Short mmCIF file of C-alpha atoms and ligand atoms in Angstrom, two decimals:
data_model
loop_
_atom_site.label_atom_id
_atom_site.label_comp_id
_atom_site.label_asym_id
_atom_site.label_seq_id
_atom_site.Cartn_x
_atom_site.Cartn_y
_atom_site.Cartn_z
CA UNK X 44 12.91 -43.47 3.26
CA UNK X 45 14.54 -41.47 6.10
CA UNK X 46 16.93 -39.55 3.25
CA UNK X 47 13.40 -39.28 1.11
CA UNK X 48 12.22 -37.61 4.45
CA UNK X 49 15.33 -34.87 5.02
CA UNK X 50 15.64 -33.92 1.26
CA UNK X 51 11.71 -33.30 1.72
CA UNK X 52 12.48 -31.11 4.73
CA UNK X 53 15.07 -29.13 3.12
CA UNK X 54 14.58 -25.48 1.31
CA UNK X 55 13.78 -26.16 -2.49
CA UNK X 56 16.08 -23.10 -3.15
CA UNK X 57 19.32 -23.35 -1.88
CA UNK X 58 19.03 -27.23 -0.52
CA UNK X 59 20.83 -26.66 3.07
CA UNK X 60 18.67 -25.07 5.59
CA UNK X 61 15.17 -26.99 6.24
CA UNK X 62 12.04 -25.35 5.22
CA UNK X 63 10.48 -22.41 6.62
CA UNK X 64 7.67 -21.91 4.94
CA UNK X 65 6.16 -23.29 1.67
CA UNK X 66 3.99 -21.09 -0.97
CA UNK X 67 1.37 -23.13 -1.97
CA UNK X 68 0.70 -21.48 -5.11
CA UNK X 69 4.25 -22.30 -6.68
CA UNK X 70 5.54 -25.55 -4.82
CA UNK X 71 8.14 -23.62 -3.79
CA UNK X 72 9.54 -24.64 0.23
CA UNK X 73 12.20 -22.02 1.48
CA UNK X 74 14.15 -21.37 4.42
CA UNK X 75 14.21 -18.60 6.04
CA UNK X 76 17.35 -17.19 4.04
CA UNK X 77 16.01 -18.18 0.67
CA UNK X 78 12.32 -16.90 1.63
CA UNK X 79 13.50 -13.11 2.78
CA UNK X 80 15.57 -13.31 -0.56
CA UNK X 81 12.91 -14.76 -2.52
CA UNK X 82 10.90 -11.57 -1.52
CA UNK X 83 13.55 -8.73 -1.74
CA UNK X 84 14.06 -10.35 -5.31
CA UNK X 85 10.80 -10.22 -6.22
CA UNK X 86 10.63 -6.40 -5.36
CA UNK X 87 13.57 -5.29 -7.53
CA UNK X 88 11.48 -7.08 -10.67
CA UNK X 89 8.46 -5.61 -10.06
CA UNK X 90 10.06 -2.59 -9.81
CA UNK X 91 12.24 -3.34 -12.51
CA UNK X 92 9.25 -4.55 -14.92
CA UNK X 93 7.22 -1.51 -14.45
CA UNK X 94 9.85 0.65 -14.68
CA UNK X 95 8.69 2.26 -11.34
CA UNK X 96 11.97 4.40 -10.69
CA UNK X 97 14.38 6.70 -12.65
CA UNK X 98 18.01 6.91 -11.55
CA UNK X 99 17.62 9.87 -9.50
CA UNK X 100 14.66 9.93 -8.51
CA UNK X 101 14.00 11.05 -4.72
CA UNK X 102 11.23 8.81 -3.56
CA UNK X 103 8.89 8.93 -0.78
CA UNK X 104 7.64 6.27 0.79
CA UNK X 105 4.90 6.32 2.97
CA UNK X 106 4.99 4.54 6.08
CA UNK X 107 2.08 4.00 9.04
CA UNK X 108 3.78 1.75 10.98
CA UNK X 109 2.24 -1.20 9.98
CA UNK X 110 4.04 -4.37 8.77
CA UNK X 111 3.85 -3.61 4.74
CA UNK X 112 4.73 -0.22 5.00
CA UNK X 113 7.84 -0.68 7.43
CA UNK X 114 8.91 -4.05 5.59
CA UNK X 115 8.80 -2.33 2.04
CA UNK X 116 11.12 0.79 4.01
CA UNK X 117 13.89 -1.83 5.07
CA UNK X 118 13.13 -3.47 1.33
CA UNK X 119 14.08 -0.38 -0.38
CA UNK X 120 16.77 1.20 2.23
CA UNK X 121 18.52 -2.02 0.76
CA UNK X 122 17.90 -2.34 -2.60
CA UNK X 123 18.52 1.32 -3.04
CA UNK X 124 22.02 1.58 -1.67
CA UNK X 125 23.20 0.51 -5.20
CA UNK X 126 21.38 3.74 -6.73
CA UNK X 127 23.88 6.64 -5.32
CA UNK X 128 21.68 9.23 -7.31
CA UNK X 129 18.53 8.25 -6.14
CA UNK X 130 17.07 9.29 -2.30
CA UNK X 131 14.18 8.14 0.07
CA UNK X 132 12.64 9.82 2.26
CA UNK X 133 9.88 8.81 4.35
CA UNK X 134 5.77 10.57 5.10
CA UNK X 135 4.06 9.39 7.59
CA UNK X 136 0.87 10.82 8.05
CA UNK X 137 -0.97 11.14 11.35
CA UNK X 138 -5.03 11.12 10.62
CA UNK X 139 -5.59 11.74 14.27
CA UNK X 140 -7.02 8.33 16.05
CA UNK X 141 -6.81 8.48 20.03
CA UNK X 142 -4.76 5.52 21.33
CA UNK X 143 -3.73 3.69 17.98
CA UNK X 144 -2.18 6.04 15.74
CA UNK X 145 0.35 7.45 18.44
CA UNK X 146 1.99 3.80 18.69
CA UNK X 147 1.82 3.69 14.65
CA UNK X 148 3.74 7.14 14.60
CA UNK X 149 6.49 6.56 17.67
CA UNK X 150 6.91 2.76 15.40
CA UNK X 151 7.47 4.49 11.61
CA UNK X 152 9.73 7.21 13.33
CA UNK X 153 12.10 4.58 15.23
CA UNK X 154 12.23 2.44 11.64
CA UNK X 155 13.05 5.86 10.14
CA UNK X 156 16.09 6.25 13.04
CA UNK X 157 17.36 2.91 12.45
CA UNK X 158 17.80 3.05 8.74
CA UNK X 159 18.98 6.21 8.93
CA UNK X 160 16.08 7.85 6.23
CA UNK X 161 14.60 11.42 7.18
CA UNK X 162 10.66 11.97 7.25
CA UNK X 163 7.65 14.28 7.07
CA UNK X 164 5.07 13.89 9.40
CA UNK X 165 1.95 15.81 8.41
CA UNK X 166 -1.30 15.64 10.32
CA UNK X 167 -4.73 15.44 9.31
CA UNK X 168 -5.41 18.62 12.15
CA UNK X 169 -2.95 20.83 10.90
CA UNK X 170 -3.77 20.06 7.04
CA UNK X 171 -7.79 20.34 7.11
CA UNK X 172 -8.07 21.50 10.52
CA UNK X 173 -10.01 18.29 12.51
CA UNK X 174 -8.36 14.88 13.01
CA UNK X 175 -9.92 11.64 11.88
CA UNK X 176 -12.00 11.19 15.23
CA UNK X 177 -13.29 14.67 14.79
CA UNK X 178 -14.62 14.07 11.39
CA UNK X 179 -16.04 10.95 12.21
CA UNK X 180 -17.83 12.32 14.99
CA UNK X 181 -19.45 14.77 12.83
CA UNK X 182 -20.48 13.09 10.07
CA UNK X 183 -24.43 13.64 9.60
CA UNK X 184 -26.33 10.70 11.06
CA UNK X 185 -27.67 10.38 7.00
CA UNK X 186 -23.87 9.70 5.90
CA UNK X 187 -23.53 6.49 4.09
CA UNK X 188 -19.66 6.57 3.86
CA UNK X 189 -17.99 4.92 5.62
CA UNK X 190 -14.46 6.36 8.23
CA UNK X 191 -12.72 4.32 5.74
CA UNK X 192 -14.09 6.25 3.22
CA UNK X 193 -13.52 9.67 4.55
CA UNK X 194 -9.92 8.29 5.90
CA UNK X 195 -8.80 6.98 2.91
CA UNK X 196 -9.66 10.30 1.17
CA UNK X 197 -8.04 12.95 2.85
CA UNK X 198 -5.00 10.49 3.43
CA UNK X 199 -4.79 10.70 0.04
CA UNK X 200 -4.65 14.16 -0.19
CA UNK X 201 -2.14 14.56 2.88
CA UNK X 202 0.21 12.23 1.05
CA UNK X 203 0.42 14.02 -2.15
CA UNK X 204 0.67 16.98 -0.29
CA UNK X 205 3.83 15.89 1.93
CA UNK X 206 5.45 14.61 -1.06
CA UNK X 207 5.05 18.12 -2.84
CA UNK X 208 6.79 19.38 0.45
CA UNK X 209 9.60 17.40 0.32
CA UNK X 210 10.28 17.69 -3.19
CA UNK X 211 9.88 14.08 -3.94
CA UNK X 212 9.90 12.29 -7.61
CA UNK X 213 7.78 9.34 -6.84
CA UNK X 214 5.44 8.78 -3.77
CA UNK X 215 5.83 4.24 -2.81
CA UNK X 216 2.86 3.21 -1.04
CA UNK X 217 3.14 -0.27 0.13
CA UNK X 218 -0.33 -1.97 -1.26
CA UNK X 219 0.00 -5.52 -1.54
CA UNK X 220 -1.42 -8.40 -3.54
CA UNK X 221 -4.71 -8.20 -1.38
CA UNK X 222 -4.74 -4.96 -1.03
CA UNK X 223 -4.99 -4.62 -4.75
CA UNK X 224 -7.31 -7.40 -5.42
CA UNK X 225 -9.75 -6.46 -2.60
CA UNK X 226 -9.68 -2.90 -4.23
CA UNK X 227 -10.56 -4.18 -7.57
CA UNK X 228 -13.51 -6.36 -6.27
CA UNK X 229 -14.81 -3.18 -4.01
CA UNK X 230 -14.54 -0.88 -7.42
CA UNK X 231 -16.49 -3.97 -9.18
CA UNK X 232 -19.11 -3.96 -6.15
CA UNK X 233 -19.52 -0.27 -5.80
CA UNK X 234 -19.90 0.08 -10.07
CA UNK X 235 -16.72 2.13 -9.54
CA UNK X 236 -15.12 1.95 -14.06
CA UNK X 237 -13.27 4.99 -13.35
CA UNK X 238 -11.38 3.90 -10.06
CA UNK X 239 -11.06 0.26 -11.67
CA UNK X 240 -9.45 1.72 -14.76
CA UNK X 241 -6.70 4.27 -12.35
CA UNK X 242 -5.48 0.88 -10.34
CA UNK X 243 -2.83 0.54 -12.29
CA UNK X 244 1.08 -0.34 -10.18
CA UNK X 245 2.37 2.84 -11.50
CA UNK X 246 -0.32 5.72 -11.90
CA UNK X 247 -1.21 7.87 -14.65
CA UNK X 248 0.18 11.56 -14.44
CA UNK X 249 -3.50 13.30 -14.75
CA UNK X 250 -2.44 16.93 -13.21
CA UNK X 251 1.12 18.91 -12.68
CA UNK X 252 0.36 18.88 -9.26
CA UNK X 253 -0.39 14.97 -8.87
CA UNK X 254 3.25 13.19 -7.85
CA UNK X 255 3.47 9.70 -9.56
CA UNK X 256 2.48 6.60 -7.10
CA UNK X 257 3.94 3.45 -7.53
CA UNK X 258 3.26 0.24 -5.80
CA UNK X 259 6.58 -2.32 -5.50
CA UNK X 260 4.70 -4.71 -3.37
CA UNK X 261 1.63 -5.08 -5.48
CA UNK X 262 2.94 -8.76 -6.04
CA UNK X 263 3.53 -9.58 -2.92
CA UNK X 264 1.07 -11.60 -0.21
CA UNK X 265 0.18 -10.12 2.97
CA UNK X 266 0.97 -12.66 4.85
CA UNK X 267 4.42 -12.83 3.48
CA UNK X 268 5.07 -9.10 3.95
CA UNK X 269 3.92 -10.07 7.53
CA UNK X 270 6.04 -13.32 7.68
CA UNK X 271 9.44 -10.96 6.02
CA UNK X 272 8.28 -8.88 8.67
CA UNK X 273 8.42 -11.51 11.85
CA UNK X 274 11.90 -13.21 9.65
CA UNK X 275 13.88 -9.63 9.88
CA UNK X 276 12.82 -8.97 12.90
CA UNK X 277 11.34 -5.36 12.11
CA UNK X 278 9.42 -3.78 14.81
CA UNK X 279 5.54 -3.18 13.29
CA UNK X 280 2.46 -2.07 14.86
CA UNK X 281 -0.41 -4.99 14.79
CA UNK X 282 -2.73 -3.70 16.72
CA UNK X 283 -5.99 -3.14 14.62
CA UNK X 284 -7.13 0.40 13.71
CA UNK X 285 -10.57 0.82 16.12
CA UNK X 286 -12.58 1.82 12.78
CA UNK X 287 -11.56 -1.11 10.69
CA UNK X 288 -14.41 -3.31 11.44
CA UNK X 289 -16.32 -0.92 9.74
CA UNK X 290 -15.36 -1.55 6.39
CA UNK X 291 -16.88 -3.43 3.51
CA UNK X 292 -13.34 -4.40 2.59
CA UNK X 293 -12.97 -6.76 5.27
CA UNK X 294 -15.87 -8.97 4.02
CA UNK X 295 -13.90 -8.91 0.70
CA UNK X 296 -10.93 -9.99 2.68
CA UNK X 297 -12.33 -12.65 4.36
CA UNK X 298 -13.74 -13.98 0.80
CA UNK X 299 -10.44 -14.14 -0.54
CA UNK X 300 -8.78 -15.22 1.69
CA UNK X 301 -10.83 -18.36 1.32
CA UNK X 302 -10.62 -18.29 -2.23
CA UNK X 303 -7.01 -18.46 -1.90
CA UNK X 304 -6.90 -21.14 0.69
CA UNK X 305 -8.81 -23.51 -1.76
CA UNK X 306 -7.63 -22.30 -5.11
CA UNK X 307 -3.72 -20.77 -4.29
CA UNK X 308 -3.53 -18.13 -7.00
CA UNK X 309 -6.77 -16.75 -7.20
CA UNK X 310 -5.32 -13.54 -6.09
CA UNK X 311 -3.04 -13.36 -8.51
CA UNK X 312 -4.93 -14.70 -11.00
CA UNK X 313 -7.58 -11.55 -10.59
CA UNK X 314 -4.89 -9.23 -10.38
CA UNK X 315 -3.70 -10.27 -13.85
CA UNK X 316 -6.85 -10.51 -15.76
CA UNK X 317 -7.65 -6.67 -14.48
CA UNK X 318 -4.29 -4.97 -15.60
CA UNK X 319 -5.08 -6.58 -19.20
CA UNK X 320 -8.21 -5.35 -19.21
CA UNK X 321 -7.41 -1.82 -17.37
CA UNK X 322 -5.95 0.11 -20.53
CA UNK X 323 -9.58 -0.69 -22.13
CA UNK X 324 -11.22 0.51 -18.97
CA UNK X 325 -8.50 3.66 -18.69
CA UNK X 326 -9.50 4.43 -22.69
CA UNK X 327 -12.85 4.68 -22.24
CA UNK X 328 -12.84 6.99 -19.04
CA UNK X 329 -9.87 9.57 -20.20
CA UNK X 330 -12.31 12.20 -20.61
CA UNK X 331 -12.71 12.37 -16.98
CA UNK X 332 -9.53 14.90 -16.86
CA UNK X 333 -8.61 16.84 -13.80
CA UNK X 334 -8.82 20.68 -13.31
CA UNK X 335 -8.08 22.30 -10.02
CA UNK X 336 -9.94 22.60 -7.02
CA UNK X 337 -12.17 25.85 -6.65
CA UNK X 338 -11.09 25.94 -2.66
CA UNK X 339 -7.87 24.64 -2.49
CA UNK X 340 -6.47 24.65 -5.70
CA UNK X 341 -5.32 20.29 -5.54
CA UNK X 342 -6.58 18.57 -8.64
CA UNK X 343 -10.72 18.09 -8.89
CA UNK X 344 -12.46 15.81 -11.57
CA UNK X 345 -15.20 18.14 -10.88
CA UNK X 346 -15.35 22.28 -9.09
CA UNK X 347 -14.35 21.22 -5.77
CA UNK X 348 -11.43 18.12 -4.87
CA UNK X 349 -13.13 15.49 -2.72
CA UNK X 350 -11.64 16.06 0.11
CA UNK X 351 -12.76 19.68 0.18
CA UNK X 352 -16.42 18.49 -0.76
CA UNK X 353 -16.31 15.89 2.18
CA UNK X 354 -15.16 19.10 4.60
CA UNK X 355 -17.86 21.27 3.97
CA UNK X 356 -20.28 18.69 4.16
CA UNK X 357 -18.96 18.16 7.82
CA UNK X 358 -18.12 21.89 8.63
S1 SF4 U 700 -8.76 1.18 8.88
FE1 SF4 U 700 -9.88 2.81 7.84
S2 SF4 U 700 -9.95 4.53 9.31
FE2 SF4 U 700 -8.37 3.11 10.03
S3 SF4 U 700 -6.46 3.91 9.17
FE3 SF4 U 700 -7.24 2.36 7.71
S4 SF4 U 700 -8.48 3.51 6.25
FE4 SF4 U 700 -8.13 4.86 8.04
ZN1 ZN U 701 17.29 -21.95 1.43
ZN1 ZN U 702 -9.87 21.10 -2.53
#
């Protein structure tokens, strides 16, 4: 009984060190070895199985500070030591959000210092000329969008057009599991085929100007980026941005997360069934193709890019 009892308390990996954590949807109980493993393993496959990086490819990640972002930096710091041809570099873009994003920033730079990677800041003021607050405070009393919205949209932008500036291959953005599933429900809820057919881990090259995204934790929990995270003992910022409540996507969170607390692998399970479906989805919108922007001259589905038509609408 009392052996029964220690082998149950020991990691189901490397059957030593007693058990950390255990991932309900699997069976699987680590350590806290075998679980940081576990999760720099399952990075190189994902980025292995879609093929995500070329030999010598320069790759910029983009980090905010927060615990995915900086977790998937000391991830790939590692994992690309063993590729001599290939670079990283990191863009950290600051939208301009009085007494959050300054901590964010002063967090991705010291990461940046301590693994030894150079990076691009480029700022949201200096880009389209107001920060985040400033657009927010602007917006028409009849906009529907939400900061998120706007936010999300010029970030966009900003990060395509720091990658462009530093010459970079392949722009990693650390989305997760959730991230990814809660952006295929929202796209579901807001009637969205075209964004639900784009989703994919590694995007489609639509325009010369577009740099390829790719997505190496788009297998991986949030709460185990969070727990790699607390087990490595990387500095992140947790306070909450002040415009988060906001969002929609935090209802879709919360529903999820409940999902996956009585049904472990729901997450997954939606992920899956969408990227079989998306190259259906991504057939029947390719005639949506991208020109360039009348103002700017960054890739537009339609005259002007949406960033653009959000800034005049606020100007
Ligand atoms: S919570 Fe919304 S406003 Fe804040 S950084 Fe994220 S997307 Fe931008
Ligand atoms: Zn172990
Ligand atoms: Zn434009």
């Amino acid at each position: 009984m009392v052996k029964e009892l220690i082998k149950n308390n020991l990691c189901s990996a490397c059957n030593l060190r007693s058990v950390f954590f255990a991932r309900s949807y699997s069976g699987e109980k680590l350590c806290k070895n075998c679980f940081s493993d576990s999760i720099e393993s399952k990075v190189k496959k994902t980025i292995s199985k879609y093929k995500m990086f070329k030999f010598d490819d320069k790759i910029a990640v983009a980090v905010s500070g927060g615990k995915d972002s900086v977790s998937l930096l000391h991830i790939l710091s590692k994992t690309q030591k063993n590729q001599p041809r290939s670079s990283l570099i990191a863009i950290i873009i600051d939208e301009g959000i009085q007494n959050y994003r300054e901590e964010a920033l002063e967090i991705a730079v010291s990461n940046c210092n301590k693994l030894k990677i150079d990076y691009k800041i480029v700022s949201f003021k200096n880009l389209y000329g107001l920060t985040l607050d400033e657009i927010i405070s602007r917006r028409g009393e009849n906009e529907k969008k939400s900061s998120c919205a706007f936010c999300g949209v010029f970030r966009r932008k900003a990060i395509n057009y720091a990658a462009r500036l530093v010459n970079a291959d392949k722009i990693v953005t650390a989305h997760t599991l959730d991230d990814e599933v809660q952006t295929i429900l929202l796209n579901i809820f807001h009637g969205d085929i075209t964004r639900l057919s784009k989703g994919s881990p590694i995007s489609e090259i639509v325009h010369p100007c577009f740099i390829q995204k790719v997505k190496p934790f788009c297998e991986i929990l949030e709460r185990e980026s969070a727990l790699y995270a607390y087990v490595k003992n990387i500095k992140f910022q947790d306070t909450p941005c002040p415009y988060s409540s906001e969002a929609l996507r935090n209802d879709v969170r919360s529903m999820l997360n409940y999902m996956e607390e009585k049904h472990a692998g729901t997450k997954f399970t939606v992920f899956q069934t969408i990227k079989k479906i998306r190259p259906v989805l991504y057939q029947l919108n390719k005639k949506n193709s991208f020109g360039d922007c009348s103002n700017c001259g960054e890739p537009a589905s339609l005259g002007l890019c949406k960033a653009c038509e959000m800034l005049n609408r606020i100007k």
